[in-house]
Short mmCIF file of C-alpha atoms and ligand atoms in Angstrom, two decimals:
data_model
loop_
_atom_site.label_atom_id
_atom_site.label_comp_id
_atom_site.label_asym_id
_atom_site.label_seq_id
_atom_site.Cartn_x
_atom_site.Cartn_y
_atom_site.Cartn_z
CA UNK A 1 -20.96 58.77 -104.92
CA UNK A 2 -20.05 55.27 -106.08
CA UNK A 3 -16.44 54.07 -106.13
CA UNK A 4 -14.97 54.85 -109.63
CA UNK A 5 -14.51 51.97 -112.12
CA UNK A 6 -10.73 52.67 -112.01
CA UNK A 7 -10.66 52.17 -108.16
CA UNK A 8 -12.79 49.13 -108.42
CA UNK A 9 -10.63 47.65 -111.17
CA UNK A 10 -7.51 48.32 -109.21
CA UNK A 11 -9.01 46.33 -106.19
CA UNK A 12 -10.06 43.50 -108.57
CA UNK A 13 -6.59 43.27 -110.23
CA UNK A 14 -4.75 43.30 -106.87
CA UNK A 15 -7.01 40.74 -105.21
CA UNK A 16 -4.45 38.06 -105.27
CA UNK A 17 -1.79 39.88 -103.39
CA UNK A 18 -4.38 41.22 -100.93
CA UNK A 19 -5.66 37.70 -100.14
CA UNK A 20 -1.96 36.68 -99.41
CA UNK A 21 -0.78 39.63 -97.27
CA UNK A 22 -3.76 41.61 -95.88
CA UNK A 23 -4.54 41.15 -92.17
CA UNK A 24 -8.21 41.75 -92.45
CA UNK A 25 -9.35 42.17 -88.67
CA UNK A 26 -7.42 45.54 -88.00
CA UNK A 27 -8.42 46.80 -91.41
CA UNK A 28 -12.14 46.22 -90.61
CA UNK A 29 -11.72 48.02 -87.24
CA UNK A 30 -10.13 50.97 -88.97
CA UNK A 31 -12.65 51.26 -91.61
CA UNK A 32 -15.46 51.02 -89.06
CA UNK A 33 -13.88 53.93 -87.15
CA UNK A 34 -13.96 55.96 -90.42
CA UNK A 35 -17.64 55.14 -91.03
CA UNK A 36 -16.89 53.16 -94.17
CA UNK A 37 -17.94 49.74 -92.77
CA UNK A 38 -20.57 48.99 -90.13
CA UNK A 39 -21.03 46.14 -87.61
CA UNK A 40 -23.17 44.26 -90.08
CA UNK A 41 -20.38 44.34 -92.68
CA UNK A 42 -17.97 43.12 -90.12
CA UNK A 43 -20.13 40.14 -89.13
CA UNK A 44 -20.55 39.20 -92.83
CA UNK A 45 -16.80 39.24 -93.34
CA UNK A 46 -15.87 37.44 -90.22
CA UNK A 47 -18.50 34.69 -90.91
CA UNK A 48 -16.43 33.55 -93.86
CA UNK A 49 -14.45 30.40 -93.01
CA UNK A 50 -11.10 30.88 -94.58
CA UNK A 51 -8.76 34.00 -94.38
CA UNK A 52 -8.81 34.16 -98.14
CA UNK A 53 -12.61 34.33 -98.23
CA UNK A 54 -12.66 36.99 -95.59
CA UNK A 55 -10.39 39.27 -97.63
CA UNK A 56 -12.56 38.62 -100.73
CA UNK A 57 -15.65 39.57 -98.85
CA UNK A 58 -13.94 42.66 -97.40
CA UNK A 59 -12.80 43.87 -100.83
CA UNK A 60 -16.29 43.11 -102.29
CA UNK A 61 -17.81 45.14 -99.57
CA UNK A 62 -15.57 48.21 -99.70
CA UNK A 63 -16.13 48.34 -103.47
CA UNK A 64 -19.72 49.17 -102.69
CA UNK A 65 -18.89 51.88 -100.24
CA UNK A 66 -18.33 55.05 -102.38
CA UNK A 67 -15.31 57.00 -103.62
CA UNK A 68 -13.96 57.73 -100.10
CA UNK A 69 -13.54 54.16 -99.17
CA UNK A 70 -10.62 53.69 -101.58
CA UNK A 71 -8.30 56.57 -100.37
CA UNK A 72 -9.17 55.72 -96.74
CA UNK A 73 -8.15 52.08 -97.34
CA UNK A 74 -4.96 53.12 -99.05
CA UNK A 75 -4.14 55.56 -96.24
CA UNK A 76 -4.59 52.75 -93.73
CA UNK A 77 -2.24 50.42 -95.65
CA UNK A 78 0.41 53.07 -95.87
CA UNK A 79 0.33 53.61 -92.15
CA UNK A 80 -0.01 50.03 -91.11
CA UNK A 81 3.33 48.36 -90.39
CA UNK A 82 3.92 45.44 -92.70
CA UNK A 83 1.23 46.50 -95.16
CA UNK A 84 3.16 49.39 -96.84
CA UNK A 85 4.00 47.17 -99.82
CA UNK A 86 0.27 46.67 -100.46
CA UNK A 87 -0.33 50.40 -100.72
CA UNK A 88 2.56 50.50 -103.26
CA UNK A 89 1.07 47.62 -105.22
CA UNK A 90 -2.33 49.29 -105.36
CA UNK A 91 -0.86 52.67 -106.43
CA UNK A 92 1.25 51.06 -109.14
CA UNK A 93 -1.74 49.14 -110.50
CA UNK A 94 -3.95 52.18 -110.51
CA UNK A 95 -1.39 54.08 -112.43
CA UNK A 96 -0.97 51.41 -114.85
CA UNK A 97 -4.73 51.06 -115.46
CA UNK A 98 -4.99 54.86 -115.67
CA UNK A 99 -2.43 54.96 -118.51
CA UNK A 100 -4.07 51.98 -120.29
CA UNK A 101 -7.55 53.86 -119.96
CA UNK A 102 -6.21 57.10 -121.44
CA UNK A 103 -4.68 55.06 -124.31
CA UNK A 104 -8.00 53.39 -125.00
CA UNK A 105 -10.00 56.64 -124.88
CA UNK A 106 -7.56 58.15 -127.35
CA UNK A 107 -7.88 55.11 -129.62
CA UNK A 108 -11.61 55.31 -129.55
CA UNK A 109 -11.63 59.04 -130.21
CA UNK A 110 -9.58 58.43 -133.36
CA UNK A 111 -12.14 55.82 -134.67
CA UNK A 112 -15.02 58.12 -133.55
CA UNK A 113 -13.89 61.05 -135.75
CA UNK A 114 -13.27 58.70 -138.59
CA UNK A 115 -16.58 56.81 -138.58
CA UNK A 116 -19.08 59.57 -138.05
CA UNK A 117 -20.06 62.37 -140.42
CA UNK A 118 -22.67 64.05 -138.29
CA UNK A 119 -22.56 65.38 -134.81
CA UNK A 120 -24.80 64.13 -132.04
CA UNK A 121 -26.26 66.52 -129.60
CA UNK A 122 -26.11 64.10 -126.58
CA UNK A 123 -23.67 61.39 -125.44
CA UNK A 124 -26.20 58.89 -124.32
CA UNK A 125 -29.45 57.70 -125.87
CA UNK A 126 -31.40 58.41 -122.62
CA UNK A 127 -30.70 62.19 -123.10
CA UNK A 128 -32.77 62.30 -126.17
CA UNK A 129 -36.06 63.42 -124.85
CA UNK A 130 -37.99 63.64 -128.12
CA UNK A 131 -37.84 60.04 -129.25
CA UNK A 132 -40.42 57.33 -128.67
CA UNK A 133 -40.14 54.88 -125.81
CA UNK A 134 -40.39 52.09 -128.39
CA UNK A 135 -38.19 52.09 -131.46
CA UNK A 136 -38.33 49.63 -134.24
CA UNK A 137 -35.28 49.14 -136.49
CA UNK A 138 -35.30 47.00 -139.68
CA UNK A 139 -32.07 45.76 -141.19
CA UNK A 140 -31.98 45.40 -144.97
CA UNK A 141 -29.31 44.73 -147.61
CA UNK A 142 -27.56 42.12 -149.47
CA UNK A 143 -26.34 38.80 -147.97
CA UNK A 144 -22.86 39.19 -146.46
CA UNK A 145 -23.16 43.06 -146.08
CA UNK A 146 -23.16 42.65 -142.29
CA UNK A 147 -26.90 43.02 -141.35
CA UNK A 148 -26.80 40.36 -138.60
CA UNK A 149 -23.51 41.60 -137.28
CA UNK A 150 -24.78 45.19 -137.22
CA UNK A 151 -27.87 43.80 -135.37
CA UNK A 152 -25.56 42.29 -132.80
CA UNK A 153 -23.72 45.61 -132.42
CA UNK A 154 -26.98 47.48 -131.65
CA UNK A 155 -28.21 44.75 -129.19
CA UNK A 156 -24.80 44.46 -127.58
CA UNK A 157 -24.47 40.73 -127.77
CA UNK A 158 -24.32 37.95 -130.41
CA UNK A 159 -28.15 37.26 -130.64
CA UNK A 160 -28.22 37.20 -134.45
CA UNK A 161 -26.16 34.63 -136.30
CA UNK A 162 -23.50 36.18 -138.52
CA UNK A 163 -22.01 34.15 -141.33
CA UNK A 164 -18.45 33.26 -141.95
CA UNK A 165 -19.18 32.75 -145.56
CA UNK A 166 -21.24 34.66 -148.07
CA UNK A 167 -24.10 32.22 -147.53
CA UNK A 168 -27.28 33.63 -145.96
CA UNK A 169 -27.58 32.41 -142.34
CA UNK A 170 -30.77 34.23 -141.48
CA UNK A 171 -33.32 32.02 -143.15
CA UNK A 172 -36.25 33.94 -141.82
CA UNK A 173 -37.05 37.21 -140.20
CA UNK A 174 -35.59 37.35 -136.73
CA UNK A 175 -36.21 40.00 -134.15
CA UNK A 176 -34.58 40.82 -130.77
CA UNK A 177 -35.65 43.40 -128.18
CA UNK A 178 -33.54 45.16 -125.63
CA UNK A 179 -34.24 47.80 -123.10
CA UNK A 180 -31.66 50.54 -123.29
CA UNK A 181 -31.97 53.20 -120.53
CA UNK A 182 -35.77 53.05 -120.55
CA UNK A 183 -36.11 52.80 -124.31
CA UNK A 184 -37.33 49.66 -125.97
CA UNK A 185 -35.38 48.90 -129.07
CA UNK A 186 -36.60 46.10 -131.43
CA UNK A 187 -34.16 45.04 -134.02
CA UNK A 188 -35.47 43.04 -136.94
CA UNK A 189 -32.95 41.10 -139.10
CA UNK A 190 -33.91 39.94 -142.50
CA UNK A 191 -32.41 37.29 -144.79
CA UNK A 192 -30.37 38.36 -147.69
CA UNK A 193 -32.55 40.43 -149.98
CA UNK A 194 -31.59 40.78 -153.65
CA UNK A 195 -28.46 38.52 -153.37
CA UNK A 196 -28.04 38.86 -157.06
CA UNK A 197 -29.19 41.75 -159.05
CA UNK A 198 -29.39 39.61 -162.16
CA UNK A 199 -33.08 39.83 -161.47
CA UNK A 200 -34.00 36.61 -163.08
CA UNK A 201 -37.54 35.42 -162.50
CA UNK A 202 -36.65 33.19 -159.57
CA UNK A 203 -34.77 35.86 -157.62
CA UNK A 204 -37.61 38.32 -158.17
CA UNK A 205 -40.05 35.88 -156.84
CA UNK A 206 -37.81 35.21 -153.81
CA UNK A 207 -37.40 38.82 -153.12
CA UNK A 208 -41.10 39.55 -153.47
CA UNK A 209 -42.04 36.69 -151.16
CA UNK A 210 -39.65 37.91 -148.64
CA UNK A 211 -40.84 41.53 -148.93
CA UNK A 212 -44.41 40.12 -148.43
CA UNK A 213 -43.25 38.33 -145.36
CA UNK A 214 -41.52 41.47 -144.03
CA UNK A 215 -44.61 43.62 -144.79
CA UNK A 216 -46.80 41.10 -142.89
CA UNK A 217 -44.42 40.94 -139.99
CA UNK A 218 -44.38 44.73 -139.89
CA UNK A 219 -48.08 45.05 -139.98
CA UNK A 220 -48.08 42.87 -136.81
CA UNK A 221 -45.94 45.38 -135.10
CA UNK A 222 -48.35 48.11 -134.23
CA UNK A 223 -45.97 51.08 -134.46
CA UNK A 224 -44.38 50.80 -137.88
CA UNK A 225 -40.67 51.27 -138.49
CA UNK A 226 -38.65 54.15 -137.20
CA UNK A 227 -35.49 53.27 -139.03
CA UNK A 228 -34.52 51.15 -142.03
CA UNK A 229 -30.75 50.50 -141.83
CA UNK A 230 -29.63 49.97 -145.33
CA UNK A 231 -26.51 47.84 -144.70
CA UNK A 232 -23.74 47.99 -147.25
CA UNK A 233 -20.10 46.79 -146.83
CA UNK A 234 -17.67 49.75 -146.95
CA UNK A 235 -14.97 47.58 -148.55
CA UNK A 236 -17.26 46.52 -151.41
CA UNK A 237 -17.53 49.09 -154.28
CA UNK A 238 -20.88 50.53 -154.81
CA UNK A 239 -21.55 48.74 -158.13
CA UNK A 240 -24.49 48.37 -160.40
CA UNK A 241 -25.55 45.41 -158.37
CA UNK A 242 -25.72 47.48 -155.21
CA UNK A 243 -27.73 50.17 -157.05
CA UNK A 244 -30.19 47.60 -158.45
CA UNK A 245 -30.55 46.14 -154.90
CA UNK A 246 -31.57 49.51 -153.57
CA UNK A 247 -33.71 50.21 -156.65
CA UNK A 248 -35.58 46.88 -155.95
CA UNK A 249 -36.11 47.81 -152.29
CA UNK A 250 -37.46 51.27 -153.35
CA UNK A 251 -39.74 49.67 -155.89
CA UNK A 252 -41.34 47.63 -153.21
CA UNK A 253 -41.37 49.96 -150.15
CA UNK A 254 -41.91 53.18 -152.15
CA UNK A 255 -39.65 56.33 -151.97
CA UNK A 256 -41.24 57.14 -148.64
CA UNK A 257 -38.76 54.57 -147.04
CA UNK A 258 -35.84 56.98 -147.63
CA UNK A 259 -37.24 59.39 -144.98
CA UNK A 260 -36.55 56.73 -142.34
CA UNK A 261 -33.53 55.37 -143.88
CA UNK A 262 -29.86 55.36 -142.61
CA UNK A 263 -27.01 53.98 -144.73
CA UNK A 264 -24.75 51.74 -142.65
CA UNK A 265 -21.27 50.99 -143.95
CA UNK A 266 -19.86 48.03 -142.20
CA UNK A 267 -16.21 46.91 -141.90
CA UNK A 268 -15.37 50.55 -141.09
CA UNK A 269 -11.95 49.72 -139.55
CA UNK A 270 -10.61 48.33 -142.80
CA UNK A 271 -11.88 51.23 -144.85
CA UNK A 272 -11.60 54.26 -142.50
CA UNK A 273 -9.66 52.98 -139.41
CA UNK A 274 -6.01 53.51 -140.42
CA UNK A 275 -4.16 56.78 -139.64
CA UNK A 276 -3.61 57.41 -143.33
CA UNK A 277 -7.12 56.49 -144.44
CA UNK A 278 -9.76 59.01 -145.37
CA UNK A 279 -12.55 59.54 -142.93
CA UNK A 280 -16.29 58.82 -143.63
CA UNK A 281 -16.79 62.61 -143.94
CA UNK A 282 -14.06 62.82 -146.56
CA UNK A 283 -15.45 59.89 -148.34
CA UNK A 284 -18.95 61.46 -148.38
CA UNK A 285 -17.66 64.81 -149.60
CA UNK A 286 -15.74 63.08 -152.40
CA UNK A 287 -18.73 61.07 -153.44
CA UNK A 288 -20.93 64.21 -153.49
CA UNK A 289 -18.34 66.02 -155.53
CA UNK A 290 -18.14 63.20 -158.02
CA UNK A 291 -21.92 63.06 -158.29
CA UNK A 292 -22.45 59.36 -159.02
CA UNK A 293 -25.24 56.93 -157.98
CA UNK A 294 -23.91 56.76 -154.41
CA UNK A 295 -24.30 60.59 -154.19
CA UNK A 296 -27.88 60.13 -155.33
CA UNK A 297 -28.47 57.66 -152.51
CA UNK A 298 -26.82 60.03 -150.01
CA UNK A 299 -29.17 62.83 -151.13
CA UNK A 300 -32.16 60.58 -150.71
CA UNK A 301 -31.23 59.66 -147.17
CA UNK A 302 -30.31 63.32 -146.34
CA UNK A 303 -26.65 62.24 -145.81
CA UNK A 304 -27.67 60.03 -142.91
CA UNK A 305 -24.74 57.59 -143.03
CA UNK A 306 -22.78 55.84 -140.32
CA UNK A 307 -19.71 53.66 -140.57
CA UNK A 308 -19.62 50.85 -138.11
CA UNK A 309 -17.04 48.21 -137.12
CA UNK A 310 -18.84 45.08 -136.02
CA UNK A 311 -15.69 43.12 -135.31
CA UNK A 312 -13.82 45.15 -132.69
CA UNK A 313 -12.03 42.59 -130.45
CA UNK A 314 -11.83 45.01 -127.62
CA UNK A 315 -14.68 45.36 -125.07
CA UNK A 316 -13.94 49.04 -124.43
CA UNK A 317 -14.08 49.95 -128.17
CA UNK A 318 -17.23 47.89 -128.56
CA UNK A 319 -19.07 49.58 -125.79
CA UNK A 320 -17.97 53.07 -126.80
CA UNK A 321 -18.94 52.48 -130.40
CA UNK A 322 -22.27 51.03 -129.35
CA UNK A 323 -23.04 54.03 -127.25
CA UNK A 324 -22.17 56.40 -130.02
CA UNK A 325 -24.05 54.39 -132.63
CA UNK A 326 -27.25 54.39 -130.57
CA UNK A 327 -26.96 58.20 -130.19
CA UNK A 328 -26.58 58.56 -133.96
CA UNK A 329 -29.75 56.51 -134.55
CA UNK A 330 -31.53 58.54 -131.83
CA UNK A 331 -30.33 61.69 -133.54
CA UNK A 332 -31.89 60.67 -136.86
CA UNK A 333 -35.11 59.63 -135.15
CA UNK A 334 -35.36 62.98 -133.38
CA UNK A 335 -34.67 64.91 -136.51
CA UNK A 336 -37.52 62.96 -138.18
CA UNK A 337 -39.72 64.19 -135.38
CA UNK A 338 -41.01 60.64 -134.56
CA UNK A 339 -42.20 60.12 -138.16
CA UNK A 340 -42.60 56.32 -138.88
CA UNK A 341 -42.80 54.25 -141.97
CA UNK A 342 -46.37 53.31 -140.94
CA UNK A 343 -48.41 50.14 -141.36
CA UNK A 344 -50.44 51.96 -143.97
CA UNK A 345 -47.31 52.28 -145.97
CA UNK A 346 -46.42 48.59 -145.50
CA UNK A 347 -50.00 47.65 -146.56
CA UNK A 348 -49.50 49.70 -149.76
CA UNK A 349 -46.15 47.90 -150.25
CA UNK A 350 -47.97 44.55 -149.64
CA UNK A 351 -50.53 45.50 -152.28
CA UNK A 352 -47.78 46.57 -154.69
CA UNK A 353 -46.11 43.22 -154.36
CA UNK A 354 -49.39 41.38 -154.86
CA UNK A 355 -50.10 43.43 -157.95
CA UNK A 356 -46.66 42.62 -159.30
CA UNK A 357 -47.36 38.94 -158.66
CA UNK A 358 -50.65 39.11 -160.59
CA UNK A 359 -48.82 40.93 -163.53
CA UNK A 360 -46.02 38.34 -163.49
CA UNK A 361 -48.59 35.49 -163.74
CA UNK A 362 -50.35 37.23 -166.59
CA UNK A 363 -47.09 37.60 -168.40
CA UNK A 364 -46.25 33.98 -167.87
CA UNK A 365 -49.63 32.85 -169.17
CA UNK A 366 -49.11 35.11 -172.21
CA UNK A 367 -45.72 33.62 -172.89
CA UNK A 368 -47.07 30.08 -172.59
CA UNK A 369 -49.64 30.71 -175.24
N1 LIG B 1 -14.22 42.85 -140.11
C1 LIG B 1 -15.60 42.95 -140.11
N2 LIG B 1 -16.33 41.91 -140.54
C2 LIG B 1 -17.69 42.09 -140.57
C3 LIG B 1 -18.28 43.29 -140.23
N3 LIG B 1 -19.59 43.18 -140.39
C4 LIG B 1 -19.82 41.92 -140.79
N4 LIG B 1 -18.67 41.25 -140.90
C5 LIG B 1 -18.50 39.87 -141.33
O1 LIG B 1 -19.04 39.67 -142.64
C6 LIG B 1 -19.61 38.40 -142.68
C7 LIG B 1 -21.07 38.64 -143.04
O2 LIG B 1 -21.80 39.19 -141.97
P1 LIG B 1 -23.33 38.96 -141.64
O3 LIG B 1 -23.63 39.84 -140.57
O4 LIG B 1 -23.64 37.52 -141.42
O5 LIG B 1 -24.06 39.43 -142.94
P2 LIG B 1 -25.55 39.39 -143.39
O6 LIG B 1 -25.62 38.26 -144.34
O7 LIG B 1 -25.80 40.70 -144.04
O8 LIG B 1 -26.43 39.19 -142.16
C8 LIG B 1 -19.41 37.70 -141.31
O9 LIG B 1 -18.25 36.94 -141.43
C9 LIG B 1 -19.10 38.87 -140.36
O10 LIG B 1 -18.36 38.47 -139.40
C10 LIG B 1 -17.49 44.43 -139.79
O11 LIG B 1 -17.89 45.49 -139.44
N5 LIG B 1 -16.04 44.20 -139.80
MG1 LIG B 2 -27.66 37.66 -141.69
#
C-alpha cells in the first residue's frame, strides 16, 4: 500500500531540517536491511553530488516505498545516536498536520450538509456504473450568475474566464473537456443569455441568435446534452427578471429541457455557509411551502438543486466540493437513466427559433406599412 498523504506531507514539510541533520549513508544501509530500499536506490542516491541533494533523493525515494517505510524510518531515527531530535521533529509535524486535517474535514462537512439537498449514493464519480462514458454539460443563465466560475469548479482549473464585473466575458460558446476517472466530461459555457428581461426587440434577437448558435453547436456534438445547469446566484433574489429569463429559455428549448436540468445556486458560502444561516434544504422547504415561482421551477426540475461556492480560497475545500459536486451531477444523470436532450430536440429548437424569426420579420414589415 502507498505511503499515506499525511506521512508524505510530513516528510515534505520537514525536508529542510532533514537536509541539514540527516546522515544519509547509515540510513540507506538500515532501510536496505529492512527491505525498504534496494541497491539500485542506493546508487541513485549516492550519485547525487551534494549532501543536500542526496537527502532530497533519499526522501523522494522512501515516499514511494509504501506505508511501512515511514514507521521504519522513524524507528531508525529514534535509535540512531544524534538523530533522535529528527524523530521528534517528524512526530511533531505529523501531529500538527493531523489536527489541521481533522479541522479541514470538519469544516468541509459543515459546508457539505449546508449546500446539498439530496443524498448521493456514492462518494466518487467513478463508482457510478450506470452513467455514460461521455457526458455533455451545458451552462446557461444570466451574465454574472457564475456560469464560467461554475464551469471552472467542474473542470478543476480556471479554463473559463470569469468576470470581475457584470460584463459578459464569454463572447462566444466555449467548451472544455476533462477526463475524470475514466469519464469524459465536456463542459460548454455560454455567453450571458437574457441579460435583461426587458425583452426589447434587440435583446430578443441577440438571445435568439445565441440560441441558434447553441443549437448548431449542440447538433455538432453527436450525443446531445446530459445536463443543463441553470445557473443563478444564491444572493440575488429570484425576481421577475429571473423568471422571464427561464421562461425565455423554456420557450426556445421546450419544456423537455427541464428533465435534464439542475438548478445551480452560486455564491453558496455567502448565502448558506455561516453557522446561523439556513441550509439549502431549509431554503428549498421554505420556498415549496410558500409556493411561488421558484417553487414552480423546483417542481419542474424535480428538486434537482445544488448550491456551489466557486470562490473557496482553500485547495482542500475546493477539491472536496468538486468531488461532491461531480457525484451530485452523476446522481442526477443516473436517475435520468441516461436520457439526453437529443439532437432532434435541438433541431426542433432550431426550427422554433427560425419560425420566430420569420414571424418577427413579418411583424416588422406589417408595422412599416
Ligand atoms: N464569492 C463568489 N463569487 C462568485 C461565485 N461564482 C461566481 N462568482 C463571481 O461572480 C462574478 C461573475 O462570475 P462569472 O462566472 O464570470 O459569471 P458568468 O457571466 O455567468 O459567466 C465573478 O466575479 C466571479 O468571481 C461564487 O460561488 N462565489
Ligand atoms: Mg461567463
